[in-house]
């Protein structure tokens, strides 16, 4: 494989550039004879597109999915499911001024170095537009997971330095949906909005953290020693644009703790073996233990500023990069369905692997 | 594949349980006609085994590697390189009391759930002893990287709550080697030692963080969109026992920053294009940019305590787990070569992929 | 992967059913910065569609390829190349009478058994229409091979019991193209045409053999022990609809020969080492040796007859299957570009693997 | 992967050279908690070694398998099963005279070209000794298949020009075992023996054909469009040393037949749907249909003669190659368990894939 496929039993291969004809993918290995809820799949794409707060990109796409194969009478056939979404709102002329210019902290330089030929329009293949195909593929995975009562819920837990409090657990889905930034803590959400307004006025941007919780995963998923469940989650998350870090369960904080504080004591409750705490984040030895799986995904600030920046062009000459175009102040709210999609693909992949 | 192979062009497949006959692996895809420095490979295994500070496991293994195939007249032949290390110091009787007991935060429960048949002696396949094969495979990868002047240096930057200062960069390899805990900051290293002594006296354990720096990687390594260089590093690190988190470059801290603070401005220096800062951690758009790659790996506290703990057995009955056996207070110093090995395998894999 | 991807470094993943919206694929791993001759790619699809002799299917398709991604300014970018061909001439109503009926020697029964939900219209995914995507993918591979002066030429060497003589070597491409059945032996070609006319008048069908020759392959391609060059060719050929057998070099006839007759003696000619004969078919020990690679591919007779046949339906009840619809008397002439395409994909894949 | 692994869900990775320390492999993906009959595994290795007729190699190996991991209390644990067989009867000095000489129709030339560094002793990695690991891996696969009542029986159907009659079906296992050449037709077997005696006296060699029958495969195995069951069988067979061809069911003969002769008419018998004939060889559309799967594997003559042969050395200079050493007149009888092993690995792999 060459980098554009994800998964072992359930494999998503994606294609498409930001300002090409279309983005899409092929999902291979999806179990046959499964009823496919097409409106649900469209609604997942809509979630990604329209996170309604006013600080997100003003690019408007229909993002209407077209299924090209793999379904018959609304059920999967076991054949590969191909889908695509046309890029309707292309404005390649917006990018002509960027030809040969390396924008700071973008992929322009590395793509040019690696591939020689680079579709610089809207970052081409490196654009976050590519995540549309992930969300579509993840929506199919969610349909599979739903049959097994597995539910994935991601939300924004930090934007810039503004963090939500830790006590909103279990999180309420309705609050997340109502929040313009996708945060279950209303107070923190308000502070995040204030921060985003200020950054926008200054032409600046910021990053943030998405927390994701997966409930209903049965014990036994994960394939140690290398394909541990959390190792595949980490790879999936780090493969998303702008992601800089991943931890699960107690995560980075575990480093500071003592074993006696951190160990999850096994107990017998409701006729089954479970643990008194869940620092393990639902995974032990790389295998799910039946508890809630939770993890954090850190995003860097958006690299495209509405401010002028110094940079160089291909010839190494200094260039002043003007801030213009249509861009997010913070991608994190719109990345919620992308995180969920990658989580769904990982869990569904391991569910199929384990059901062998 | 079924979870015990790592890599795409350079593939390490490992085998072995803690108290089985041997651990080892097969490295396939290693370039032919490469001189193999066998003493170097043995020395890497020795580093893993013997991190000399007195708080590490008192289990003694020779860990003498035997190469079974793939070399001829001290050079690689392009055939798979098989190697193994006998488990000489097996004391399975030390573990008989653990049969049917689920130790807190170990993999006993999940392995039993997933596989039905579980070699509980010393955690079997889930033991950190498995990492011997990673270090051996990684040593071969390092030989390849050395030919390309790529150098990997990992060190301990935190143990428990004790963190090193951030200003030991570039790190001095000699200081790391001299440090009983593998920390380049002598003062922090002393504090770490004090902490470990105290924990040992209390029968307790702790976690920590390893930082890893990779120098000399040429621009162009990494296969977006899914097999981004840092995504494969993340997977490699999270696949190591006890690891809970990974971030690279600015990492989790990036979430709090503004784009205008965080962007790495391109400049022209020494006749080539580079960046003024390196928040990107040497990777942009999933592809190396020629700068130093650096990342952090968070480890949880050791789960085996020298204290009594409450737990349950397979039948769900309460059991008091006595603290005994031979165990590390903190695995982080001994995990340094494991982190380096996984990094070497990832970088070498991508080097081969890119040289196609 | 789940059966719809082919190749290791250059990976073609295909999708599409005979009477669905489109067939197509994603080609991942194609080297960047390569000029793409789009009219050539279209011409390969035209070859597959229109092998002009009057005994081929009367279904007319434009088979106009649309490239959705991976090219920029007519050159490959290293991003996945997605393409599709709409199914314009769908007549699903022609197939309604086949619902729940198992046609003899078709895939109806096995697809229904395996997948539960089966798109029976025109055999769905099991249709030879699927090979359009192979021909498109193979055309890209041929562009790569052409840069390395590697030329693939397939032709019909047998239809039904009519075999061409063995002395048309080296074969003349023009003769093959002029031949209505794609046979370089005019006399045999005429006899084949006569046979096909007779079979058509009787509503019957037949099989045949395609021979394929690959010239210009450098020594060194092939990855023993399992991914031998001829093993991958075998898999590629056997994956084509209706193929029943494969042999290379001396093939099945080698079984009857003595070592002293069969060995290819090494000689020194034109300043390089070569062999006096080429029973090895250009491959020794699974690795190309620089000689011409040649192999044969056996096709079974077309299963759809214009005669009535006895069969059963899903309930096991006897059904008389009427001969109707539009179908080939013999697929072999139209399969020439499919054989070439799979050969091109295999050789290009190994070329990339070897150039690492 | 790099050529030394086989399978998707059940993956065998092999290692070892003819005159290295050991040959062996790692079998990953074997279902856990399966009772392992170790004497059976040893007996399969013995079958390969000792096909008792006097014309096989006089090299004597114990071929005693050592299991290094993956079993606990005689059952599989789900961890990778590593095994090795020491090379005890090494006589590398027998091969010193072959250094730098390219033996006709051996892999010396191509290995040297591809890898630069070549272990020429007994052909190194290219030796048929490598098949020991396949037989061991296949023996594990057979244990799995036996649980599903799937039985694989291979036998010699042709040696040189001597063919068995076609009417020994169903074949009697006892007759095969009793036959010194592994042929179920006693009369043909005697003629084969006579031929082999004569060839031995002349210092010559020959090839042959192995037929393999697989009974008990349920409908539904195979992953079209590329990983058709017979395509994977073809690849497995062509990956065996000296194999030149593969066909299944009606095979190459199908090319000459008419559709009306060749179609397998569906009928209803014993309360289930089956076919009146089995030209399809148990596979339709790439998926097993429940009938017997059968196929043929063609082997070329042994390349090592006891006669002098002309050849060249690395410098291109003419060399007279003396016939000496210990070698088979015909490998086909000893290849029976190798064919069965590869068939077992393919069927078991697809069984696991399908049981997902």
GROMACS .gro file of C-alpha atoms in nm, chain B:
model
  356
  357UNK     CA    1  -0.123  -0.983   0.919
  358UNK     CA    2  -0.225  -1.057   1.269
  359UNK     CA    3  -0.072  -0.801   1.491
  360UNK     CA    4   0.282  -0.928   1.532
  361UNK     CA    5   0.437  -0.758   1.231
  362UNK     CA    6   0.547  -0.397   1.203
  363UNK     CA    7   0.643  -0.198   0.894
  364UNK     CA    8   0.562  -0.201   0.525
  365UNK     CA    9   0.890  -0.226   0.333
  366UNK     CA   10   1.105  -0.330   0.628
  367UNK     CA   11   0.893  -0.568   0.829
  368UNK     CA   12   0.971  -0.698   1.174
  369UNK     CA   13   0.766  -0.995   1.291
  370UNK     CA   14   0.828  -1.095   1.651
  371UNK     CA   15   0.754  -1.399   1.863
  372UNK     CA   16   0.802  -1.525   2.212
  373UNK     CA   17   0.668  -1.524   2.563
  374UNK     CA   18   0.833  -1.412   2.884
  375UNK     CA   19   0.883  -1.764   3.017
  376UNK     CA   20   0.881  -1.959   2.694
  377UNK     CA   21   1.189  -2.101   2.526
  378UNK     CA   22   1.298  -1.788   2.342
  379UNK     CA   23   1.199  -1.451   2.208
  380UNK     CA   24   1.298  -1.338   1.863
  381UNK     CA   25   1.186  -1.228   1.525
  382UNK     CA   26   1.223  -1.216   1.150
  383UNK     CA   27   1.328  -0.896   0.980
  384UNK     CA   28   1.224  -0.902   0.616
  385UNK     CA   29   1.308  -0.639   0.356
  386UNK     CA   30   1.648  -0.544   0.491
  387UNK     CA   31   1.864  -0.426   0.199
  388UNK     CA   32   2.113  -0.682   0.078
  389UNK     CA   33   2.487  -0.651   0.076
  390UNK     CA   34   2.500  -0.438   0.390
  391UNK     CA   35   2.781  -0.499   0.638
  392UNK     CA   36   2.634  -0.606   0.972
  393UNK     CA   37   2.811  -0.500   1.290
  394UNK     CA   38   2.709  -0.787   1.517
  395UNK     CA   39   2.878  -0.651   1.831
  396UNK     CA   40   2.674  -0.334   1.789
  397UNK     CA   41   2.353  -0.537   1.777
  398UNK     CA   42   2.454  -0.723   2.092
  399UNK     CA   43   2.540  -0.394   2.261
  400UNK     CA   44   2.190  -0.262   2.195
  401UNK     CA   45   2.043  -0.566   2.367
  402UNK     CA   46   2.284  -0.511   2.654
  403UNK     CA   47   2.167  -0.149   2.687
  404UNK     CA   48   1.809  -0.266   2.724
  405UNK     CA   49   1.897  -0.533   2.974
  406UNK     CA   50   2.133  -0.358   3.201
  407UNK     CA   51   2.041   0.005   3.255
  408UNK     CA   52   2.255  -0.013   3.556
  409UNK     CA   53   2.066   0.173   3.823
  410UNK     CA   54   1.974  -0.042   4.114
  411UNK     CA   55   1.600   0.007   4.086
  412UNK     CA   56   1.556  -0.195   3.773
  413UNK     CA   57   1.457  -0.558   3.763
  414UNK     CA   58   1.697  -0.800   3.920
  415UNK     CA   59   1.618  -1.064   3.660
  416UNK     CA   60   1.941  -1.143   3.485
  417UNK     CA   61   1.944  -1.255   3.126
  418UNK     CA   62   2.237  -1.304   2.901
  419UNK     CA   63   2.024  -1.191   2.611
  420UNK     CA   64   2.278  -1.326   2.370
  421UNK     CA   65   2.143  -1.290   2.019
  422UNK     CA   66   2.170  -1.578   1.771
  423UNK     CA   67   2.133  -1.493   1.404
  424UNK     CA   68   1.974  -1.787   1.226
  425UNK     CA   69   1.963  -1.665   0.866
  426UNK     CA   70   1.995  -1.378   0.623
  427UNK     CA   71   2.367  -1.308   0.661
  428UNK     CA   72   2.654  -1.442   0.455
  429UNK     CA   73   3.013  -1.350   0.517
  430UNK     CA   74   2.893  -1.083   0.763
  431UNK     CA   75   2.674  -0.908   0.509
  432UNK     CA   76   2.301  -0.916   0.459
  433UNK     CA   77   2.184  -1.125   0.164
  434UNK     CA   78   1.837  -0.978   0.116
  435UNK     CA   79   1.689  -1.295   0.265
  436UNK     CA   80   1.490  -1.264   0.588
  437UNK     CA   81   1.707  -1.217   0.896
  438UNK     CA   82   1.585  -1.446   1.172
  439UNK     CA   83   1.720  -1.409   1.521
  440UNK     CA   84   1.641  -1.534   1.866
  441UNK     CA   85   1.740  -1.485   2.224
  442UNK     CA   86   1.691  -1.775   2.464
  443UNK     CA   87   1.506  -1.713   2.787
  444UNK     CA   88   1.763  -1.845   3.026
  445UNK     CA   89   1.651  -1.716   3.359
  446UNK     CA   90   1.301  -1.858   3.358
  447UNK     CA   91   1.138  -1.907   3.691
  448UNK     CA   92   0.787  -2.007   3.594
  449UNK     CA   93   0.726  -2.138   3.945
  450UNK     CA   94   0.735  -1.776   4.061
  451UNK     CA   95   0.413  -1.726   3.873
  452UNK     CA   96   0.213  -2.032   3.965
  453UNK     CA   97   0.031  -1.838   4.235
  454UNK     CA   98  -0.096  -1.601   3.964
  455UNK     CA   99  -0.281  -1.863   3.763
  456UNK     CA  100  -0.645  -1.756   3.735
  457UNK     CA  101  -0.578  -1.428   3.914
  458UNK     CA  102  -0.629  -1.097   3.738
  459UNK     CA  103  -0.356  -0.857   3.846
  460UNK     CA  104  -0.469  -0.491   3.846
  461UNK     CA  105  -0.379  -0.300   3.527
  462UNK     CA  106  -0.209  -0.602   3.373
  463UNK     CA  107  -0.322  -0.781   3.059
  464UNK     CA  108  -0.427  -1.100   3.237
  465UNK     CA  109  -0.798  -1.030   3.211
  466UNK     CA  110  -0.803  -0.911   2.852
  467UNK     CA  111  -0.576  -1.187   2.719
  468UNK     CA  112  -0.790  -1.445   2.891
  469UNK     CA  113  -1.106  -1.290   2.746
  470UNK     CA  114  -0.966  -1.266   2.397
  471UNK     CA  115  -0.770  -1.584   2.359
  472UNK     CA  116  -0.917  -1.831   2.607
  473UNK     CA  117  -0.577  -1.993   2.658
  474UNK     CA  118  -0.332  -1.764   2.837
  475UNK     CA  119   0.031  -1.822   2.927
  476UNK     CA  120   0.015  -1.635   3.255
  477UNK     CA  121   0.379  -1.699   3.349
  478UNK     CA  122   0.539  -1.358   3.365
  479UNK     CA  123   0.256  -1.218   3.153
  480UNK     CA  124   0.351  -1.445   2.862
  481UNK     CA  125   0.329  -1.257   2.535
  482UNK     CA  126   0.217  -0.938   2.714
  483UNK     CA  127   0.546  -0.913   2.900
  484UNK     CA  128   0.794  -0.635   2.831
  485UNK     CA  129   1.038  -0.916   2.763
  486UNK     CA  130   0.886  -0.910   2.413
  487UNK     CA  131   1.065  -0.580   2.355
  488UNK     CA  132   1.398  -0.765   2.330
  489UNK     CA  133   1.301  -0.859   1.976
  490UNK     CA  134   1.216  -0.497   1.899
  491UNK     CA  135   1.556  -0.381   2.017
  492UNK     CA  136   1.726  -0.646   1.803
  493UNK     CA  137   1.523  -0.552   1.496
  494UNK     CA  138   1.580  -0.184   1.567
  495UNK     CA  139   1.954  -0.240   1.589
  496UNK     CA  140   1.955  -0.365   1.230
  497UNK     CA  141   1.751  -0.060   1.130
  498UNK     CA  142   2.005   0.165   1.304
  499UNK     CA  143   2.283   0.012   1.096
  500UNK     CA  144   2.091   0.113   0.786
  501UNK     CA  145   2.022   0.461   0.920
  502UNK     CA  146   2.384   0.511   1.014
  503UNK     CA  147   2.477   0.468   0.648
  504UNK     CA  148   2.252   0.766   0.582
  505UNK     CA  149   2.392   0.963   0.876
  506UNK     CA  150   2.065   0.943   1.065
  507UNK     CA  151   2.112   0.935   1.441
  508UNK     CA  152   1.846   0.860   1.702
  509UNK     CA  153   1.889   0.969   2.063
  510UNK     CA  154   1.632   0.905   2.333
  511UNK     CA  155   1.652   0.998   2.697
  512UNK     CA  156   1.443   1.021   3.012
  513UNK     CA  157   1.293   1.367   3.053
  514UNK     CA  158   1.057   1.290   3.339
  515UNK     CA  159   1.014   1.031   3.613
  516UNK     CA  160   0.709   1.059   3.829
  517UNK     CA  161   0.659   1.431   3.886
  518UNK     CA  162   1.031   1.508   3.843
  519UNK     CA  163   1.093   1.679   3.508
  520UNK     CA  164   1.420   1.781   3.351
  521UNK     CA  165   1.467   2.142   3.246
  522UNK     CA  166   1.408   2.220   2.881
  523UNK     CA  167   1.743   2.373   2.809
  524UNK     CA  168   1.959   2.064   2.755
  525UNK     CA  169   1.947   2.084   2.384
  526UNK     CA  170   2.139   1.965   2.191
  527UNK     CA  171   2.162   1.683   2.436
  528UNK     CA  172   2.494   1.531   2.518
  529UNK     CA  173   2.500   1.158   2.462
  530UNK     CA  174   2.776   1.103   2.719
  531UNK     CA  175   2.570   1.263   2.995
  532UNK     CA  176   2.277   1.038   2.913
  533UNK     CA  177   2.492   0.728   2.924
  534UNK     CA  178   2.655   0.827   3.251
  535UNK     CA  179   2.320   0.902   3.413
  536UNK     CA  180   2.185   0.602   3.604
  537UNK     CA  181   1.837   0.699   3.485
  538UNK     CA  182   1.935   0.806   3.135
  539UNK     CA  183   1.862   1.175   3.188
  540UNK     CA  184   2.083   1.445   3.030
  541UNK     CA  185   2.004   1.691   3.313
  542UNK     CA  186   2.226   1.583   3.604
  543UNK     CA  187   2.031   1.771   3.865
  544UNK     CA  188   1.700   1.628   3.752
  545UNK     CA  189   1.862   1.287   3.725
  546UNK     CA  190   1.965   1.304   4.089
  547UNK     CA  191   1.614   1.398   4.193
  548UNK     CA  192   1.477   1.108   3.989
  549UNK     CA  193   1.714   0.871   4.168
  550UNK     CA  194   1.600   1.000   4.505
  551UNK     CA  195   1.240   0.948   4.405
  552UNK     CA  196   1.305   0.595   4.286
  553UNK     CA  197   1.480   0.505   4.612
  554UNK     CA  198   1.187   0.630   4.810
  555UNK     CA  199   0.934   0.446   4.594
  556UNK     CA  200   1.131   0.127   4.626
  557UNK     CA  201   1.131   0.152   5.000
  558UNK     CA  202   0.754   0.193   4.990
  559UNK     CA  203   0.703  -0.094   4.745
  560UNK     CA  204   0.553   0.151   4.502
  561UNK     CA  205   0.625   0.239   4.139
  562UNK     CA  206   0.595   0.527   3.897
  563UNK     CA  207   0.587   0.628   3.531
  564UNK     CA  208   0.772   0.882   3.324
  565UNK     CA  209   0.839   1.036   2.987
  566UNK     CA  210   1.101   0.959   2.725
  567UNK     CA  211   1.197   1.224   2.473
  568UNK     CA  212   1.343   1.112   2.142
  569UNK     CA  213   1.535   1.316   1.885
  570UNK     CA  214   1.613   1.205   1.532
  571UNK     CA  215   1.877   1.396   1.340
  572UNK     CA  216   1.978   1.371   0.978
  573UNK     CA  217   1.647   1.264   0.829
  574UNK     CA  218   1.633   1.399   0.474
  575UNK     CA  219   1.323   1.583   0.348
  576UNK     CA  220   1.064   1.359   0.187
  577UNK     CA  221   1.000   1.071   0.429
  578UNK     CA  222   0.638   0.990   0.510
  579UNK     CA  223   0.342   0.867   0.305
  580UNK     CA  224   0.035   1.085   0.351
  581UNK     CA  225  -0.250   1.081   0.395
  582UNK     CA  226  -0.265   0.789   0.639
  583UNK     CA  227   0.095   0.677   0.668
  584UNK     CA  228   0.223   1.015   0.775
  585UNK     CA  229   0.566   0.986   0.928
  586UNK     CA  230   0.446   1.097   1.271
  587UNK     CA  231   0.138   0.870   1.249
  588UNK     CA  232   0.365   0.569   1.207
  589UNK     CA  233   0.589   0.694   1.488
  590UNK     CA  234   0.280   0.728   1.708
  591UNK     CA  235   0.170   0.375   1.631
  592UNK     CA  236   0.518   0.240   1.695
  593UNK     CA  237   0.542   0.415   2.031
  594UNK     CA  238   0.192   0.330   2.147
  595UNK     CA  239   0.263  -0.033   2.065
  596UNK     CA  240   0.530  -0.041   2.338
  597UNK     CA  241   0.419  -0.184   2.671
  598UNK     CA  242   0.296   0.070   2.927
  599UNK     CA  243   0.289   0.364   2.684
  600UNK     CA  244  -0.010   0.595   2.727
  601UNK     CA  245   0.066   0.892   2.505
  602UNK     CA  246   0.265   1.040   2.221
  603UNK     CA  247   0.316   1.387   2.087
  604UNK     CA  248   0.566   1.537   1.846
  605UNK     CA  249   0.707   1.883   1.792
  606UNK     CA  250   0.507   2.133   1.993
  607UNK     CA  251   0.271   1.851   2.082
  608UNK     CA  252  -0.007   1.897   2.334
  609UNK     CA  253   0.124   2.243   2.416
  610UNK     CA  254   0.046   2.353   2.060
  611UNK     CA  255  -0.322   2.346   2.148
  612UNK     CA  256  -0.278   2.652   2.369
  613UNK     CA  257  -0.074   2.857   2.124
  614UNK     CA  258  -0.169   3.108   1.859
  615UNK     CA  259  -0.086   3.051   1.494
  616UNK     CA  260   0.127   3.364   1.495
  617UNK     CA  261   0.340   3.219   1.777
  618UNK     CA  262   0.349   2.865   1.644
  619UNK     CA  263   0.416   2.901   1.271
  620UNK     CA  264   0.767   2.804   1.161
  621UNK     CA  265   0.877   3.082   0.929
  622UNK     CA  266   1.069   2.966   0.623
  623UNK     CA  267   1.410   3.123   0.576
  624UNK     CA  268   1.705   3.076   0.344
  625UNK     CA  269   2.023   2.982   0.531
  626UNK     CA  270   2.343   2.809   0.428
  627UNK     CA  271   2.220   2.792   0.071
  628UNK     CA  272   1.910   2.600   0.159
  629UNK     CA  273   1.554   2.655   0.266
  630UNK     CA  274   1.489   2.584   0.631
  631UNK     CA  275   1.277   2.725   0.911
  632UNK     CA  276   1.354   2.978   1.183
  633UNK     CA  277   1.187   2.766   1.452
  634UNK     CA  278   1.090   2.399   1.469
  635UNK     CA  279   0.753   2.374   1.637
  636UNK     CA  280   0.665   2.137   1.352
  637UNK     CA  281   0.908   1.883   1.498
  638UNK     CA  282   1.069   1.817   1.163
  639UNK     CA  283   0.749   1.695   0.996
  640UNK     CA  284   0.501   1.898   0.790
  641UNK     CA  285   0.199   1.747   0.620
  642UNK     CA  286   0.321   1.408   0.737
  643UNK     CA  287   0.652   1.439   0.551
  644UNK     CA  288   0.994   1.509   0.700
  645UNK     CA  289   1.129   1.856   0.618
  646UNK     CA  290   1.496   1.799   0.702
  647UNK     CA  291   1.483   1.947   1.053
  648UNK     CA  292   1.529   1.752   1.372
  649UNK     CA  293   1.236   1.522   1.446
  650UNK     CA  294   1.149   1.507   1.814
  651UNK     CA  295   0.869   1.353   2.011
  652UNK     CA  296   0.767   1.249   2.361
  653UNK     CA  297   0.642   0.914   2.486
  654UNK     CA  298   0.448   0.886   2.812
  655UNK     CA  299   0.470   0.572   3.026
  656UNK     CA  300   0.231   0.474   3.301
  657UNK     CA  301   0.355   0.353   3.641
  658UNK     CA  302   0.461  -0.011   3.665
  659UNK     CA  303   0.155  -0.216   3.757
  660UNK     CA  304   0.332  -0.475   3.968
  661UNK     CA  305   0.369  -0.342   4.321
  662UNK     CA  306   0.560  -0.477   4.617
  663UNK     CA  307   0.247  -0.399   4.815
  664UNK     CA  308  -0.059  -0.611   4.868
  665UNK     CA  309  -0.346  -0.529   4.637
  666UNK     CA  310  -0.707  -0.635   4.626
  667UNK     CA  311  -0.825  -0.807   4.308
  668UNK     CA  312  -1.043  -1.094   4.184
  669UNK     CA  313  -0.977  -1.432   4.025
  670UNK     CA  314  -1.135  -1.584   3.717
  671UNK     CA  315  -1.439  -1.690   3.917
  672UNK     CA  316  -1.487  -1.331   4.031
  673UNK     CA  317  -1.388  -1.410   4.389
  674UNK     CA  318  -1.193  -1.155   4.591
  675UNK     CA  319  -0.823  -1.233   4.621
  676UNK     CA  320  -0.544  -1.054   4.802
  677UNK     CA  321  -0.252  -1.021   4.565
  678UNK     CA  322   0.077  -1.033   4.751
  679UNK     CA  323   0.364  -0.815   4.631
  680UNK     CA  324   0.651  -1.043   4.534
  681UNK     CA  325   0.882  -1.138   4.248
  682UNK     CA  326   1.140  -0.920   4.071
  683UNK     CA  327   1.017  -0.602   3.915
  684UNK     CA  328   1.113  -0.253   3.815
  685UNK     CA  329   1.014   0.048   4.019
  686UNK     CA  330   1.010   0.238   3.693
  687UNK     CA  331   1.062   0.094   3.343
  688UNK     CA  332   1.136   0.422   3.174
  689UNK     CA  333   1.518   0.412   3.184
  690UNK     CA  334   1.522   0.061   3.038
  691UNK     CA  335   1.267   0.164   2.775
  692UNK     CA  336   1.510   0.412   2.617
  693UNK     CA  337   1.652   0.160   2.368
  694UNK     CA  338   1.303   0.030   2.297
  695UNK     CA  339   1.183   0.378   2.200
  696UNK     CA  340   1.492   0.421   1.985
  697UNK     CA  341   1.437   0.082   1.824
  698UNK     CA  342   1.080   0.157   1.725
  699UNK     CA  343   1.185   0.498   1.594
  700UNK     CA  344   1.463   0.335   1.393
  701UNK     CA  345   1.224   0.081   1.244
  702UNK     CA  346   0.980   0.355   1.141
  703UNK     CA  347   1.242   0.582   0.989
  704UNK     CA  348   1.420   0.297   0.809
  705UNK     CA  349   1.089   0.170   0.673
  706UNK     CA  350   1.007   0.512   0.531
  707UNK     CA  351   1.359   0.557   0.401
  708UNK     CA  352   1.319   0.239   0.196
  709UNK     CA  353   0.969   0.336   0.085
  710UNK     CA  354   1.094   0.674  -0.030
  711UNK     CA  355   1.399   0.541  -0.212
  712UNK     CA  356   1.179   0.342  -0.446
   0.00000   0.00000   0.00000
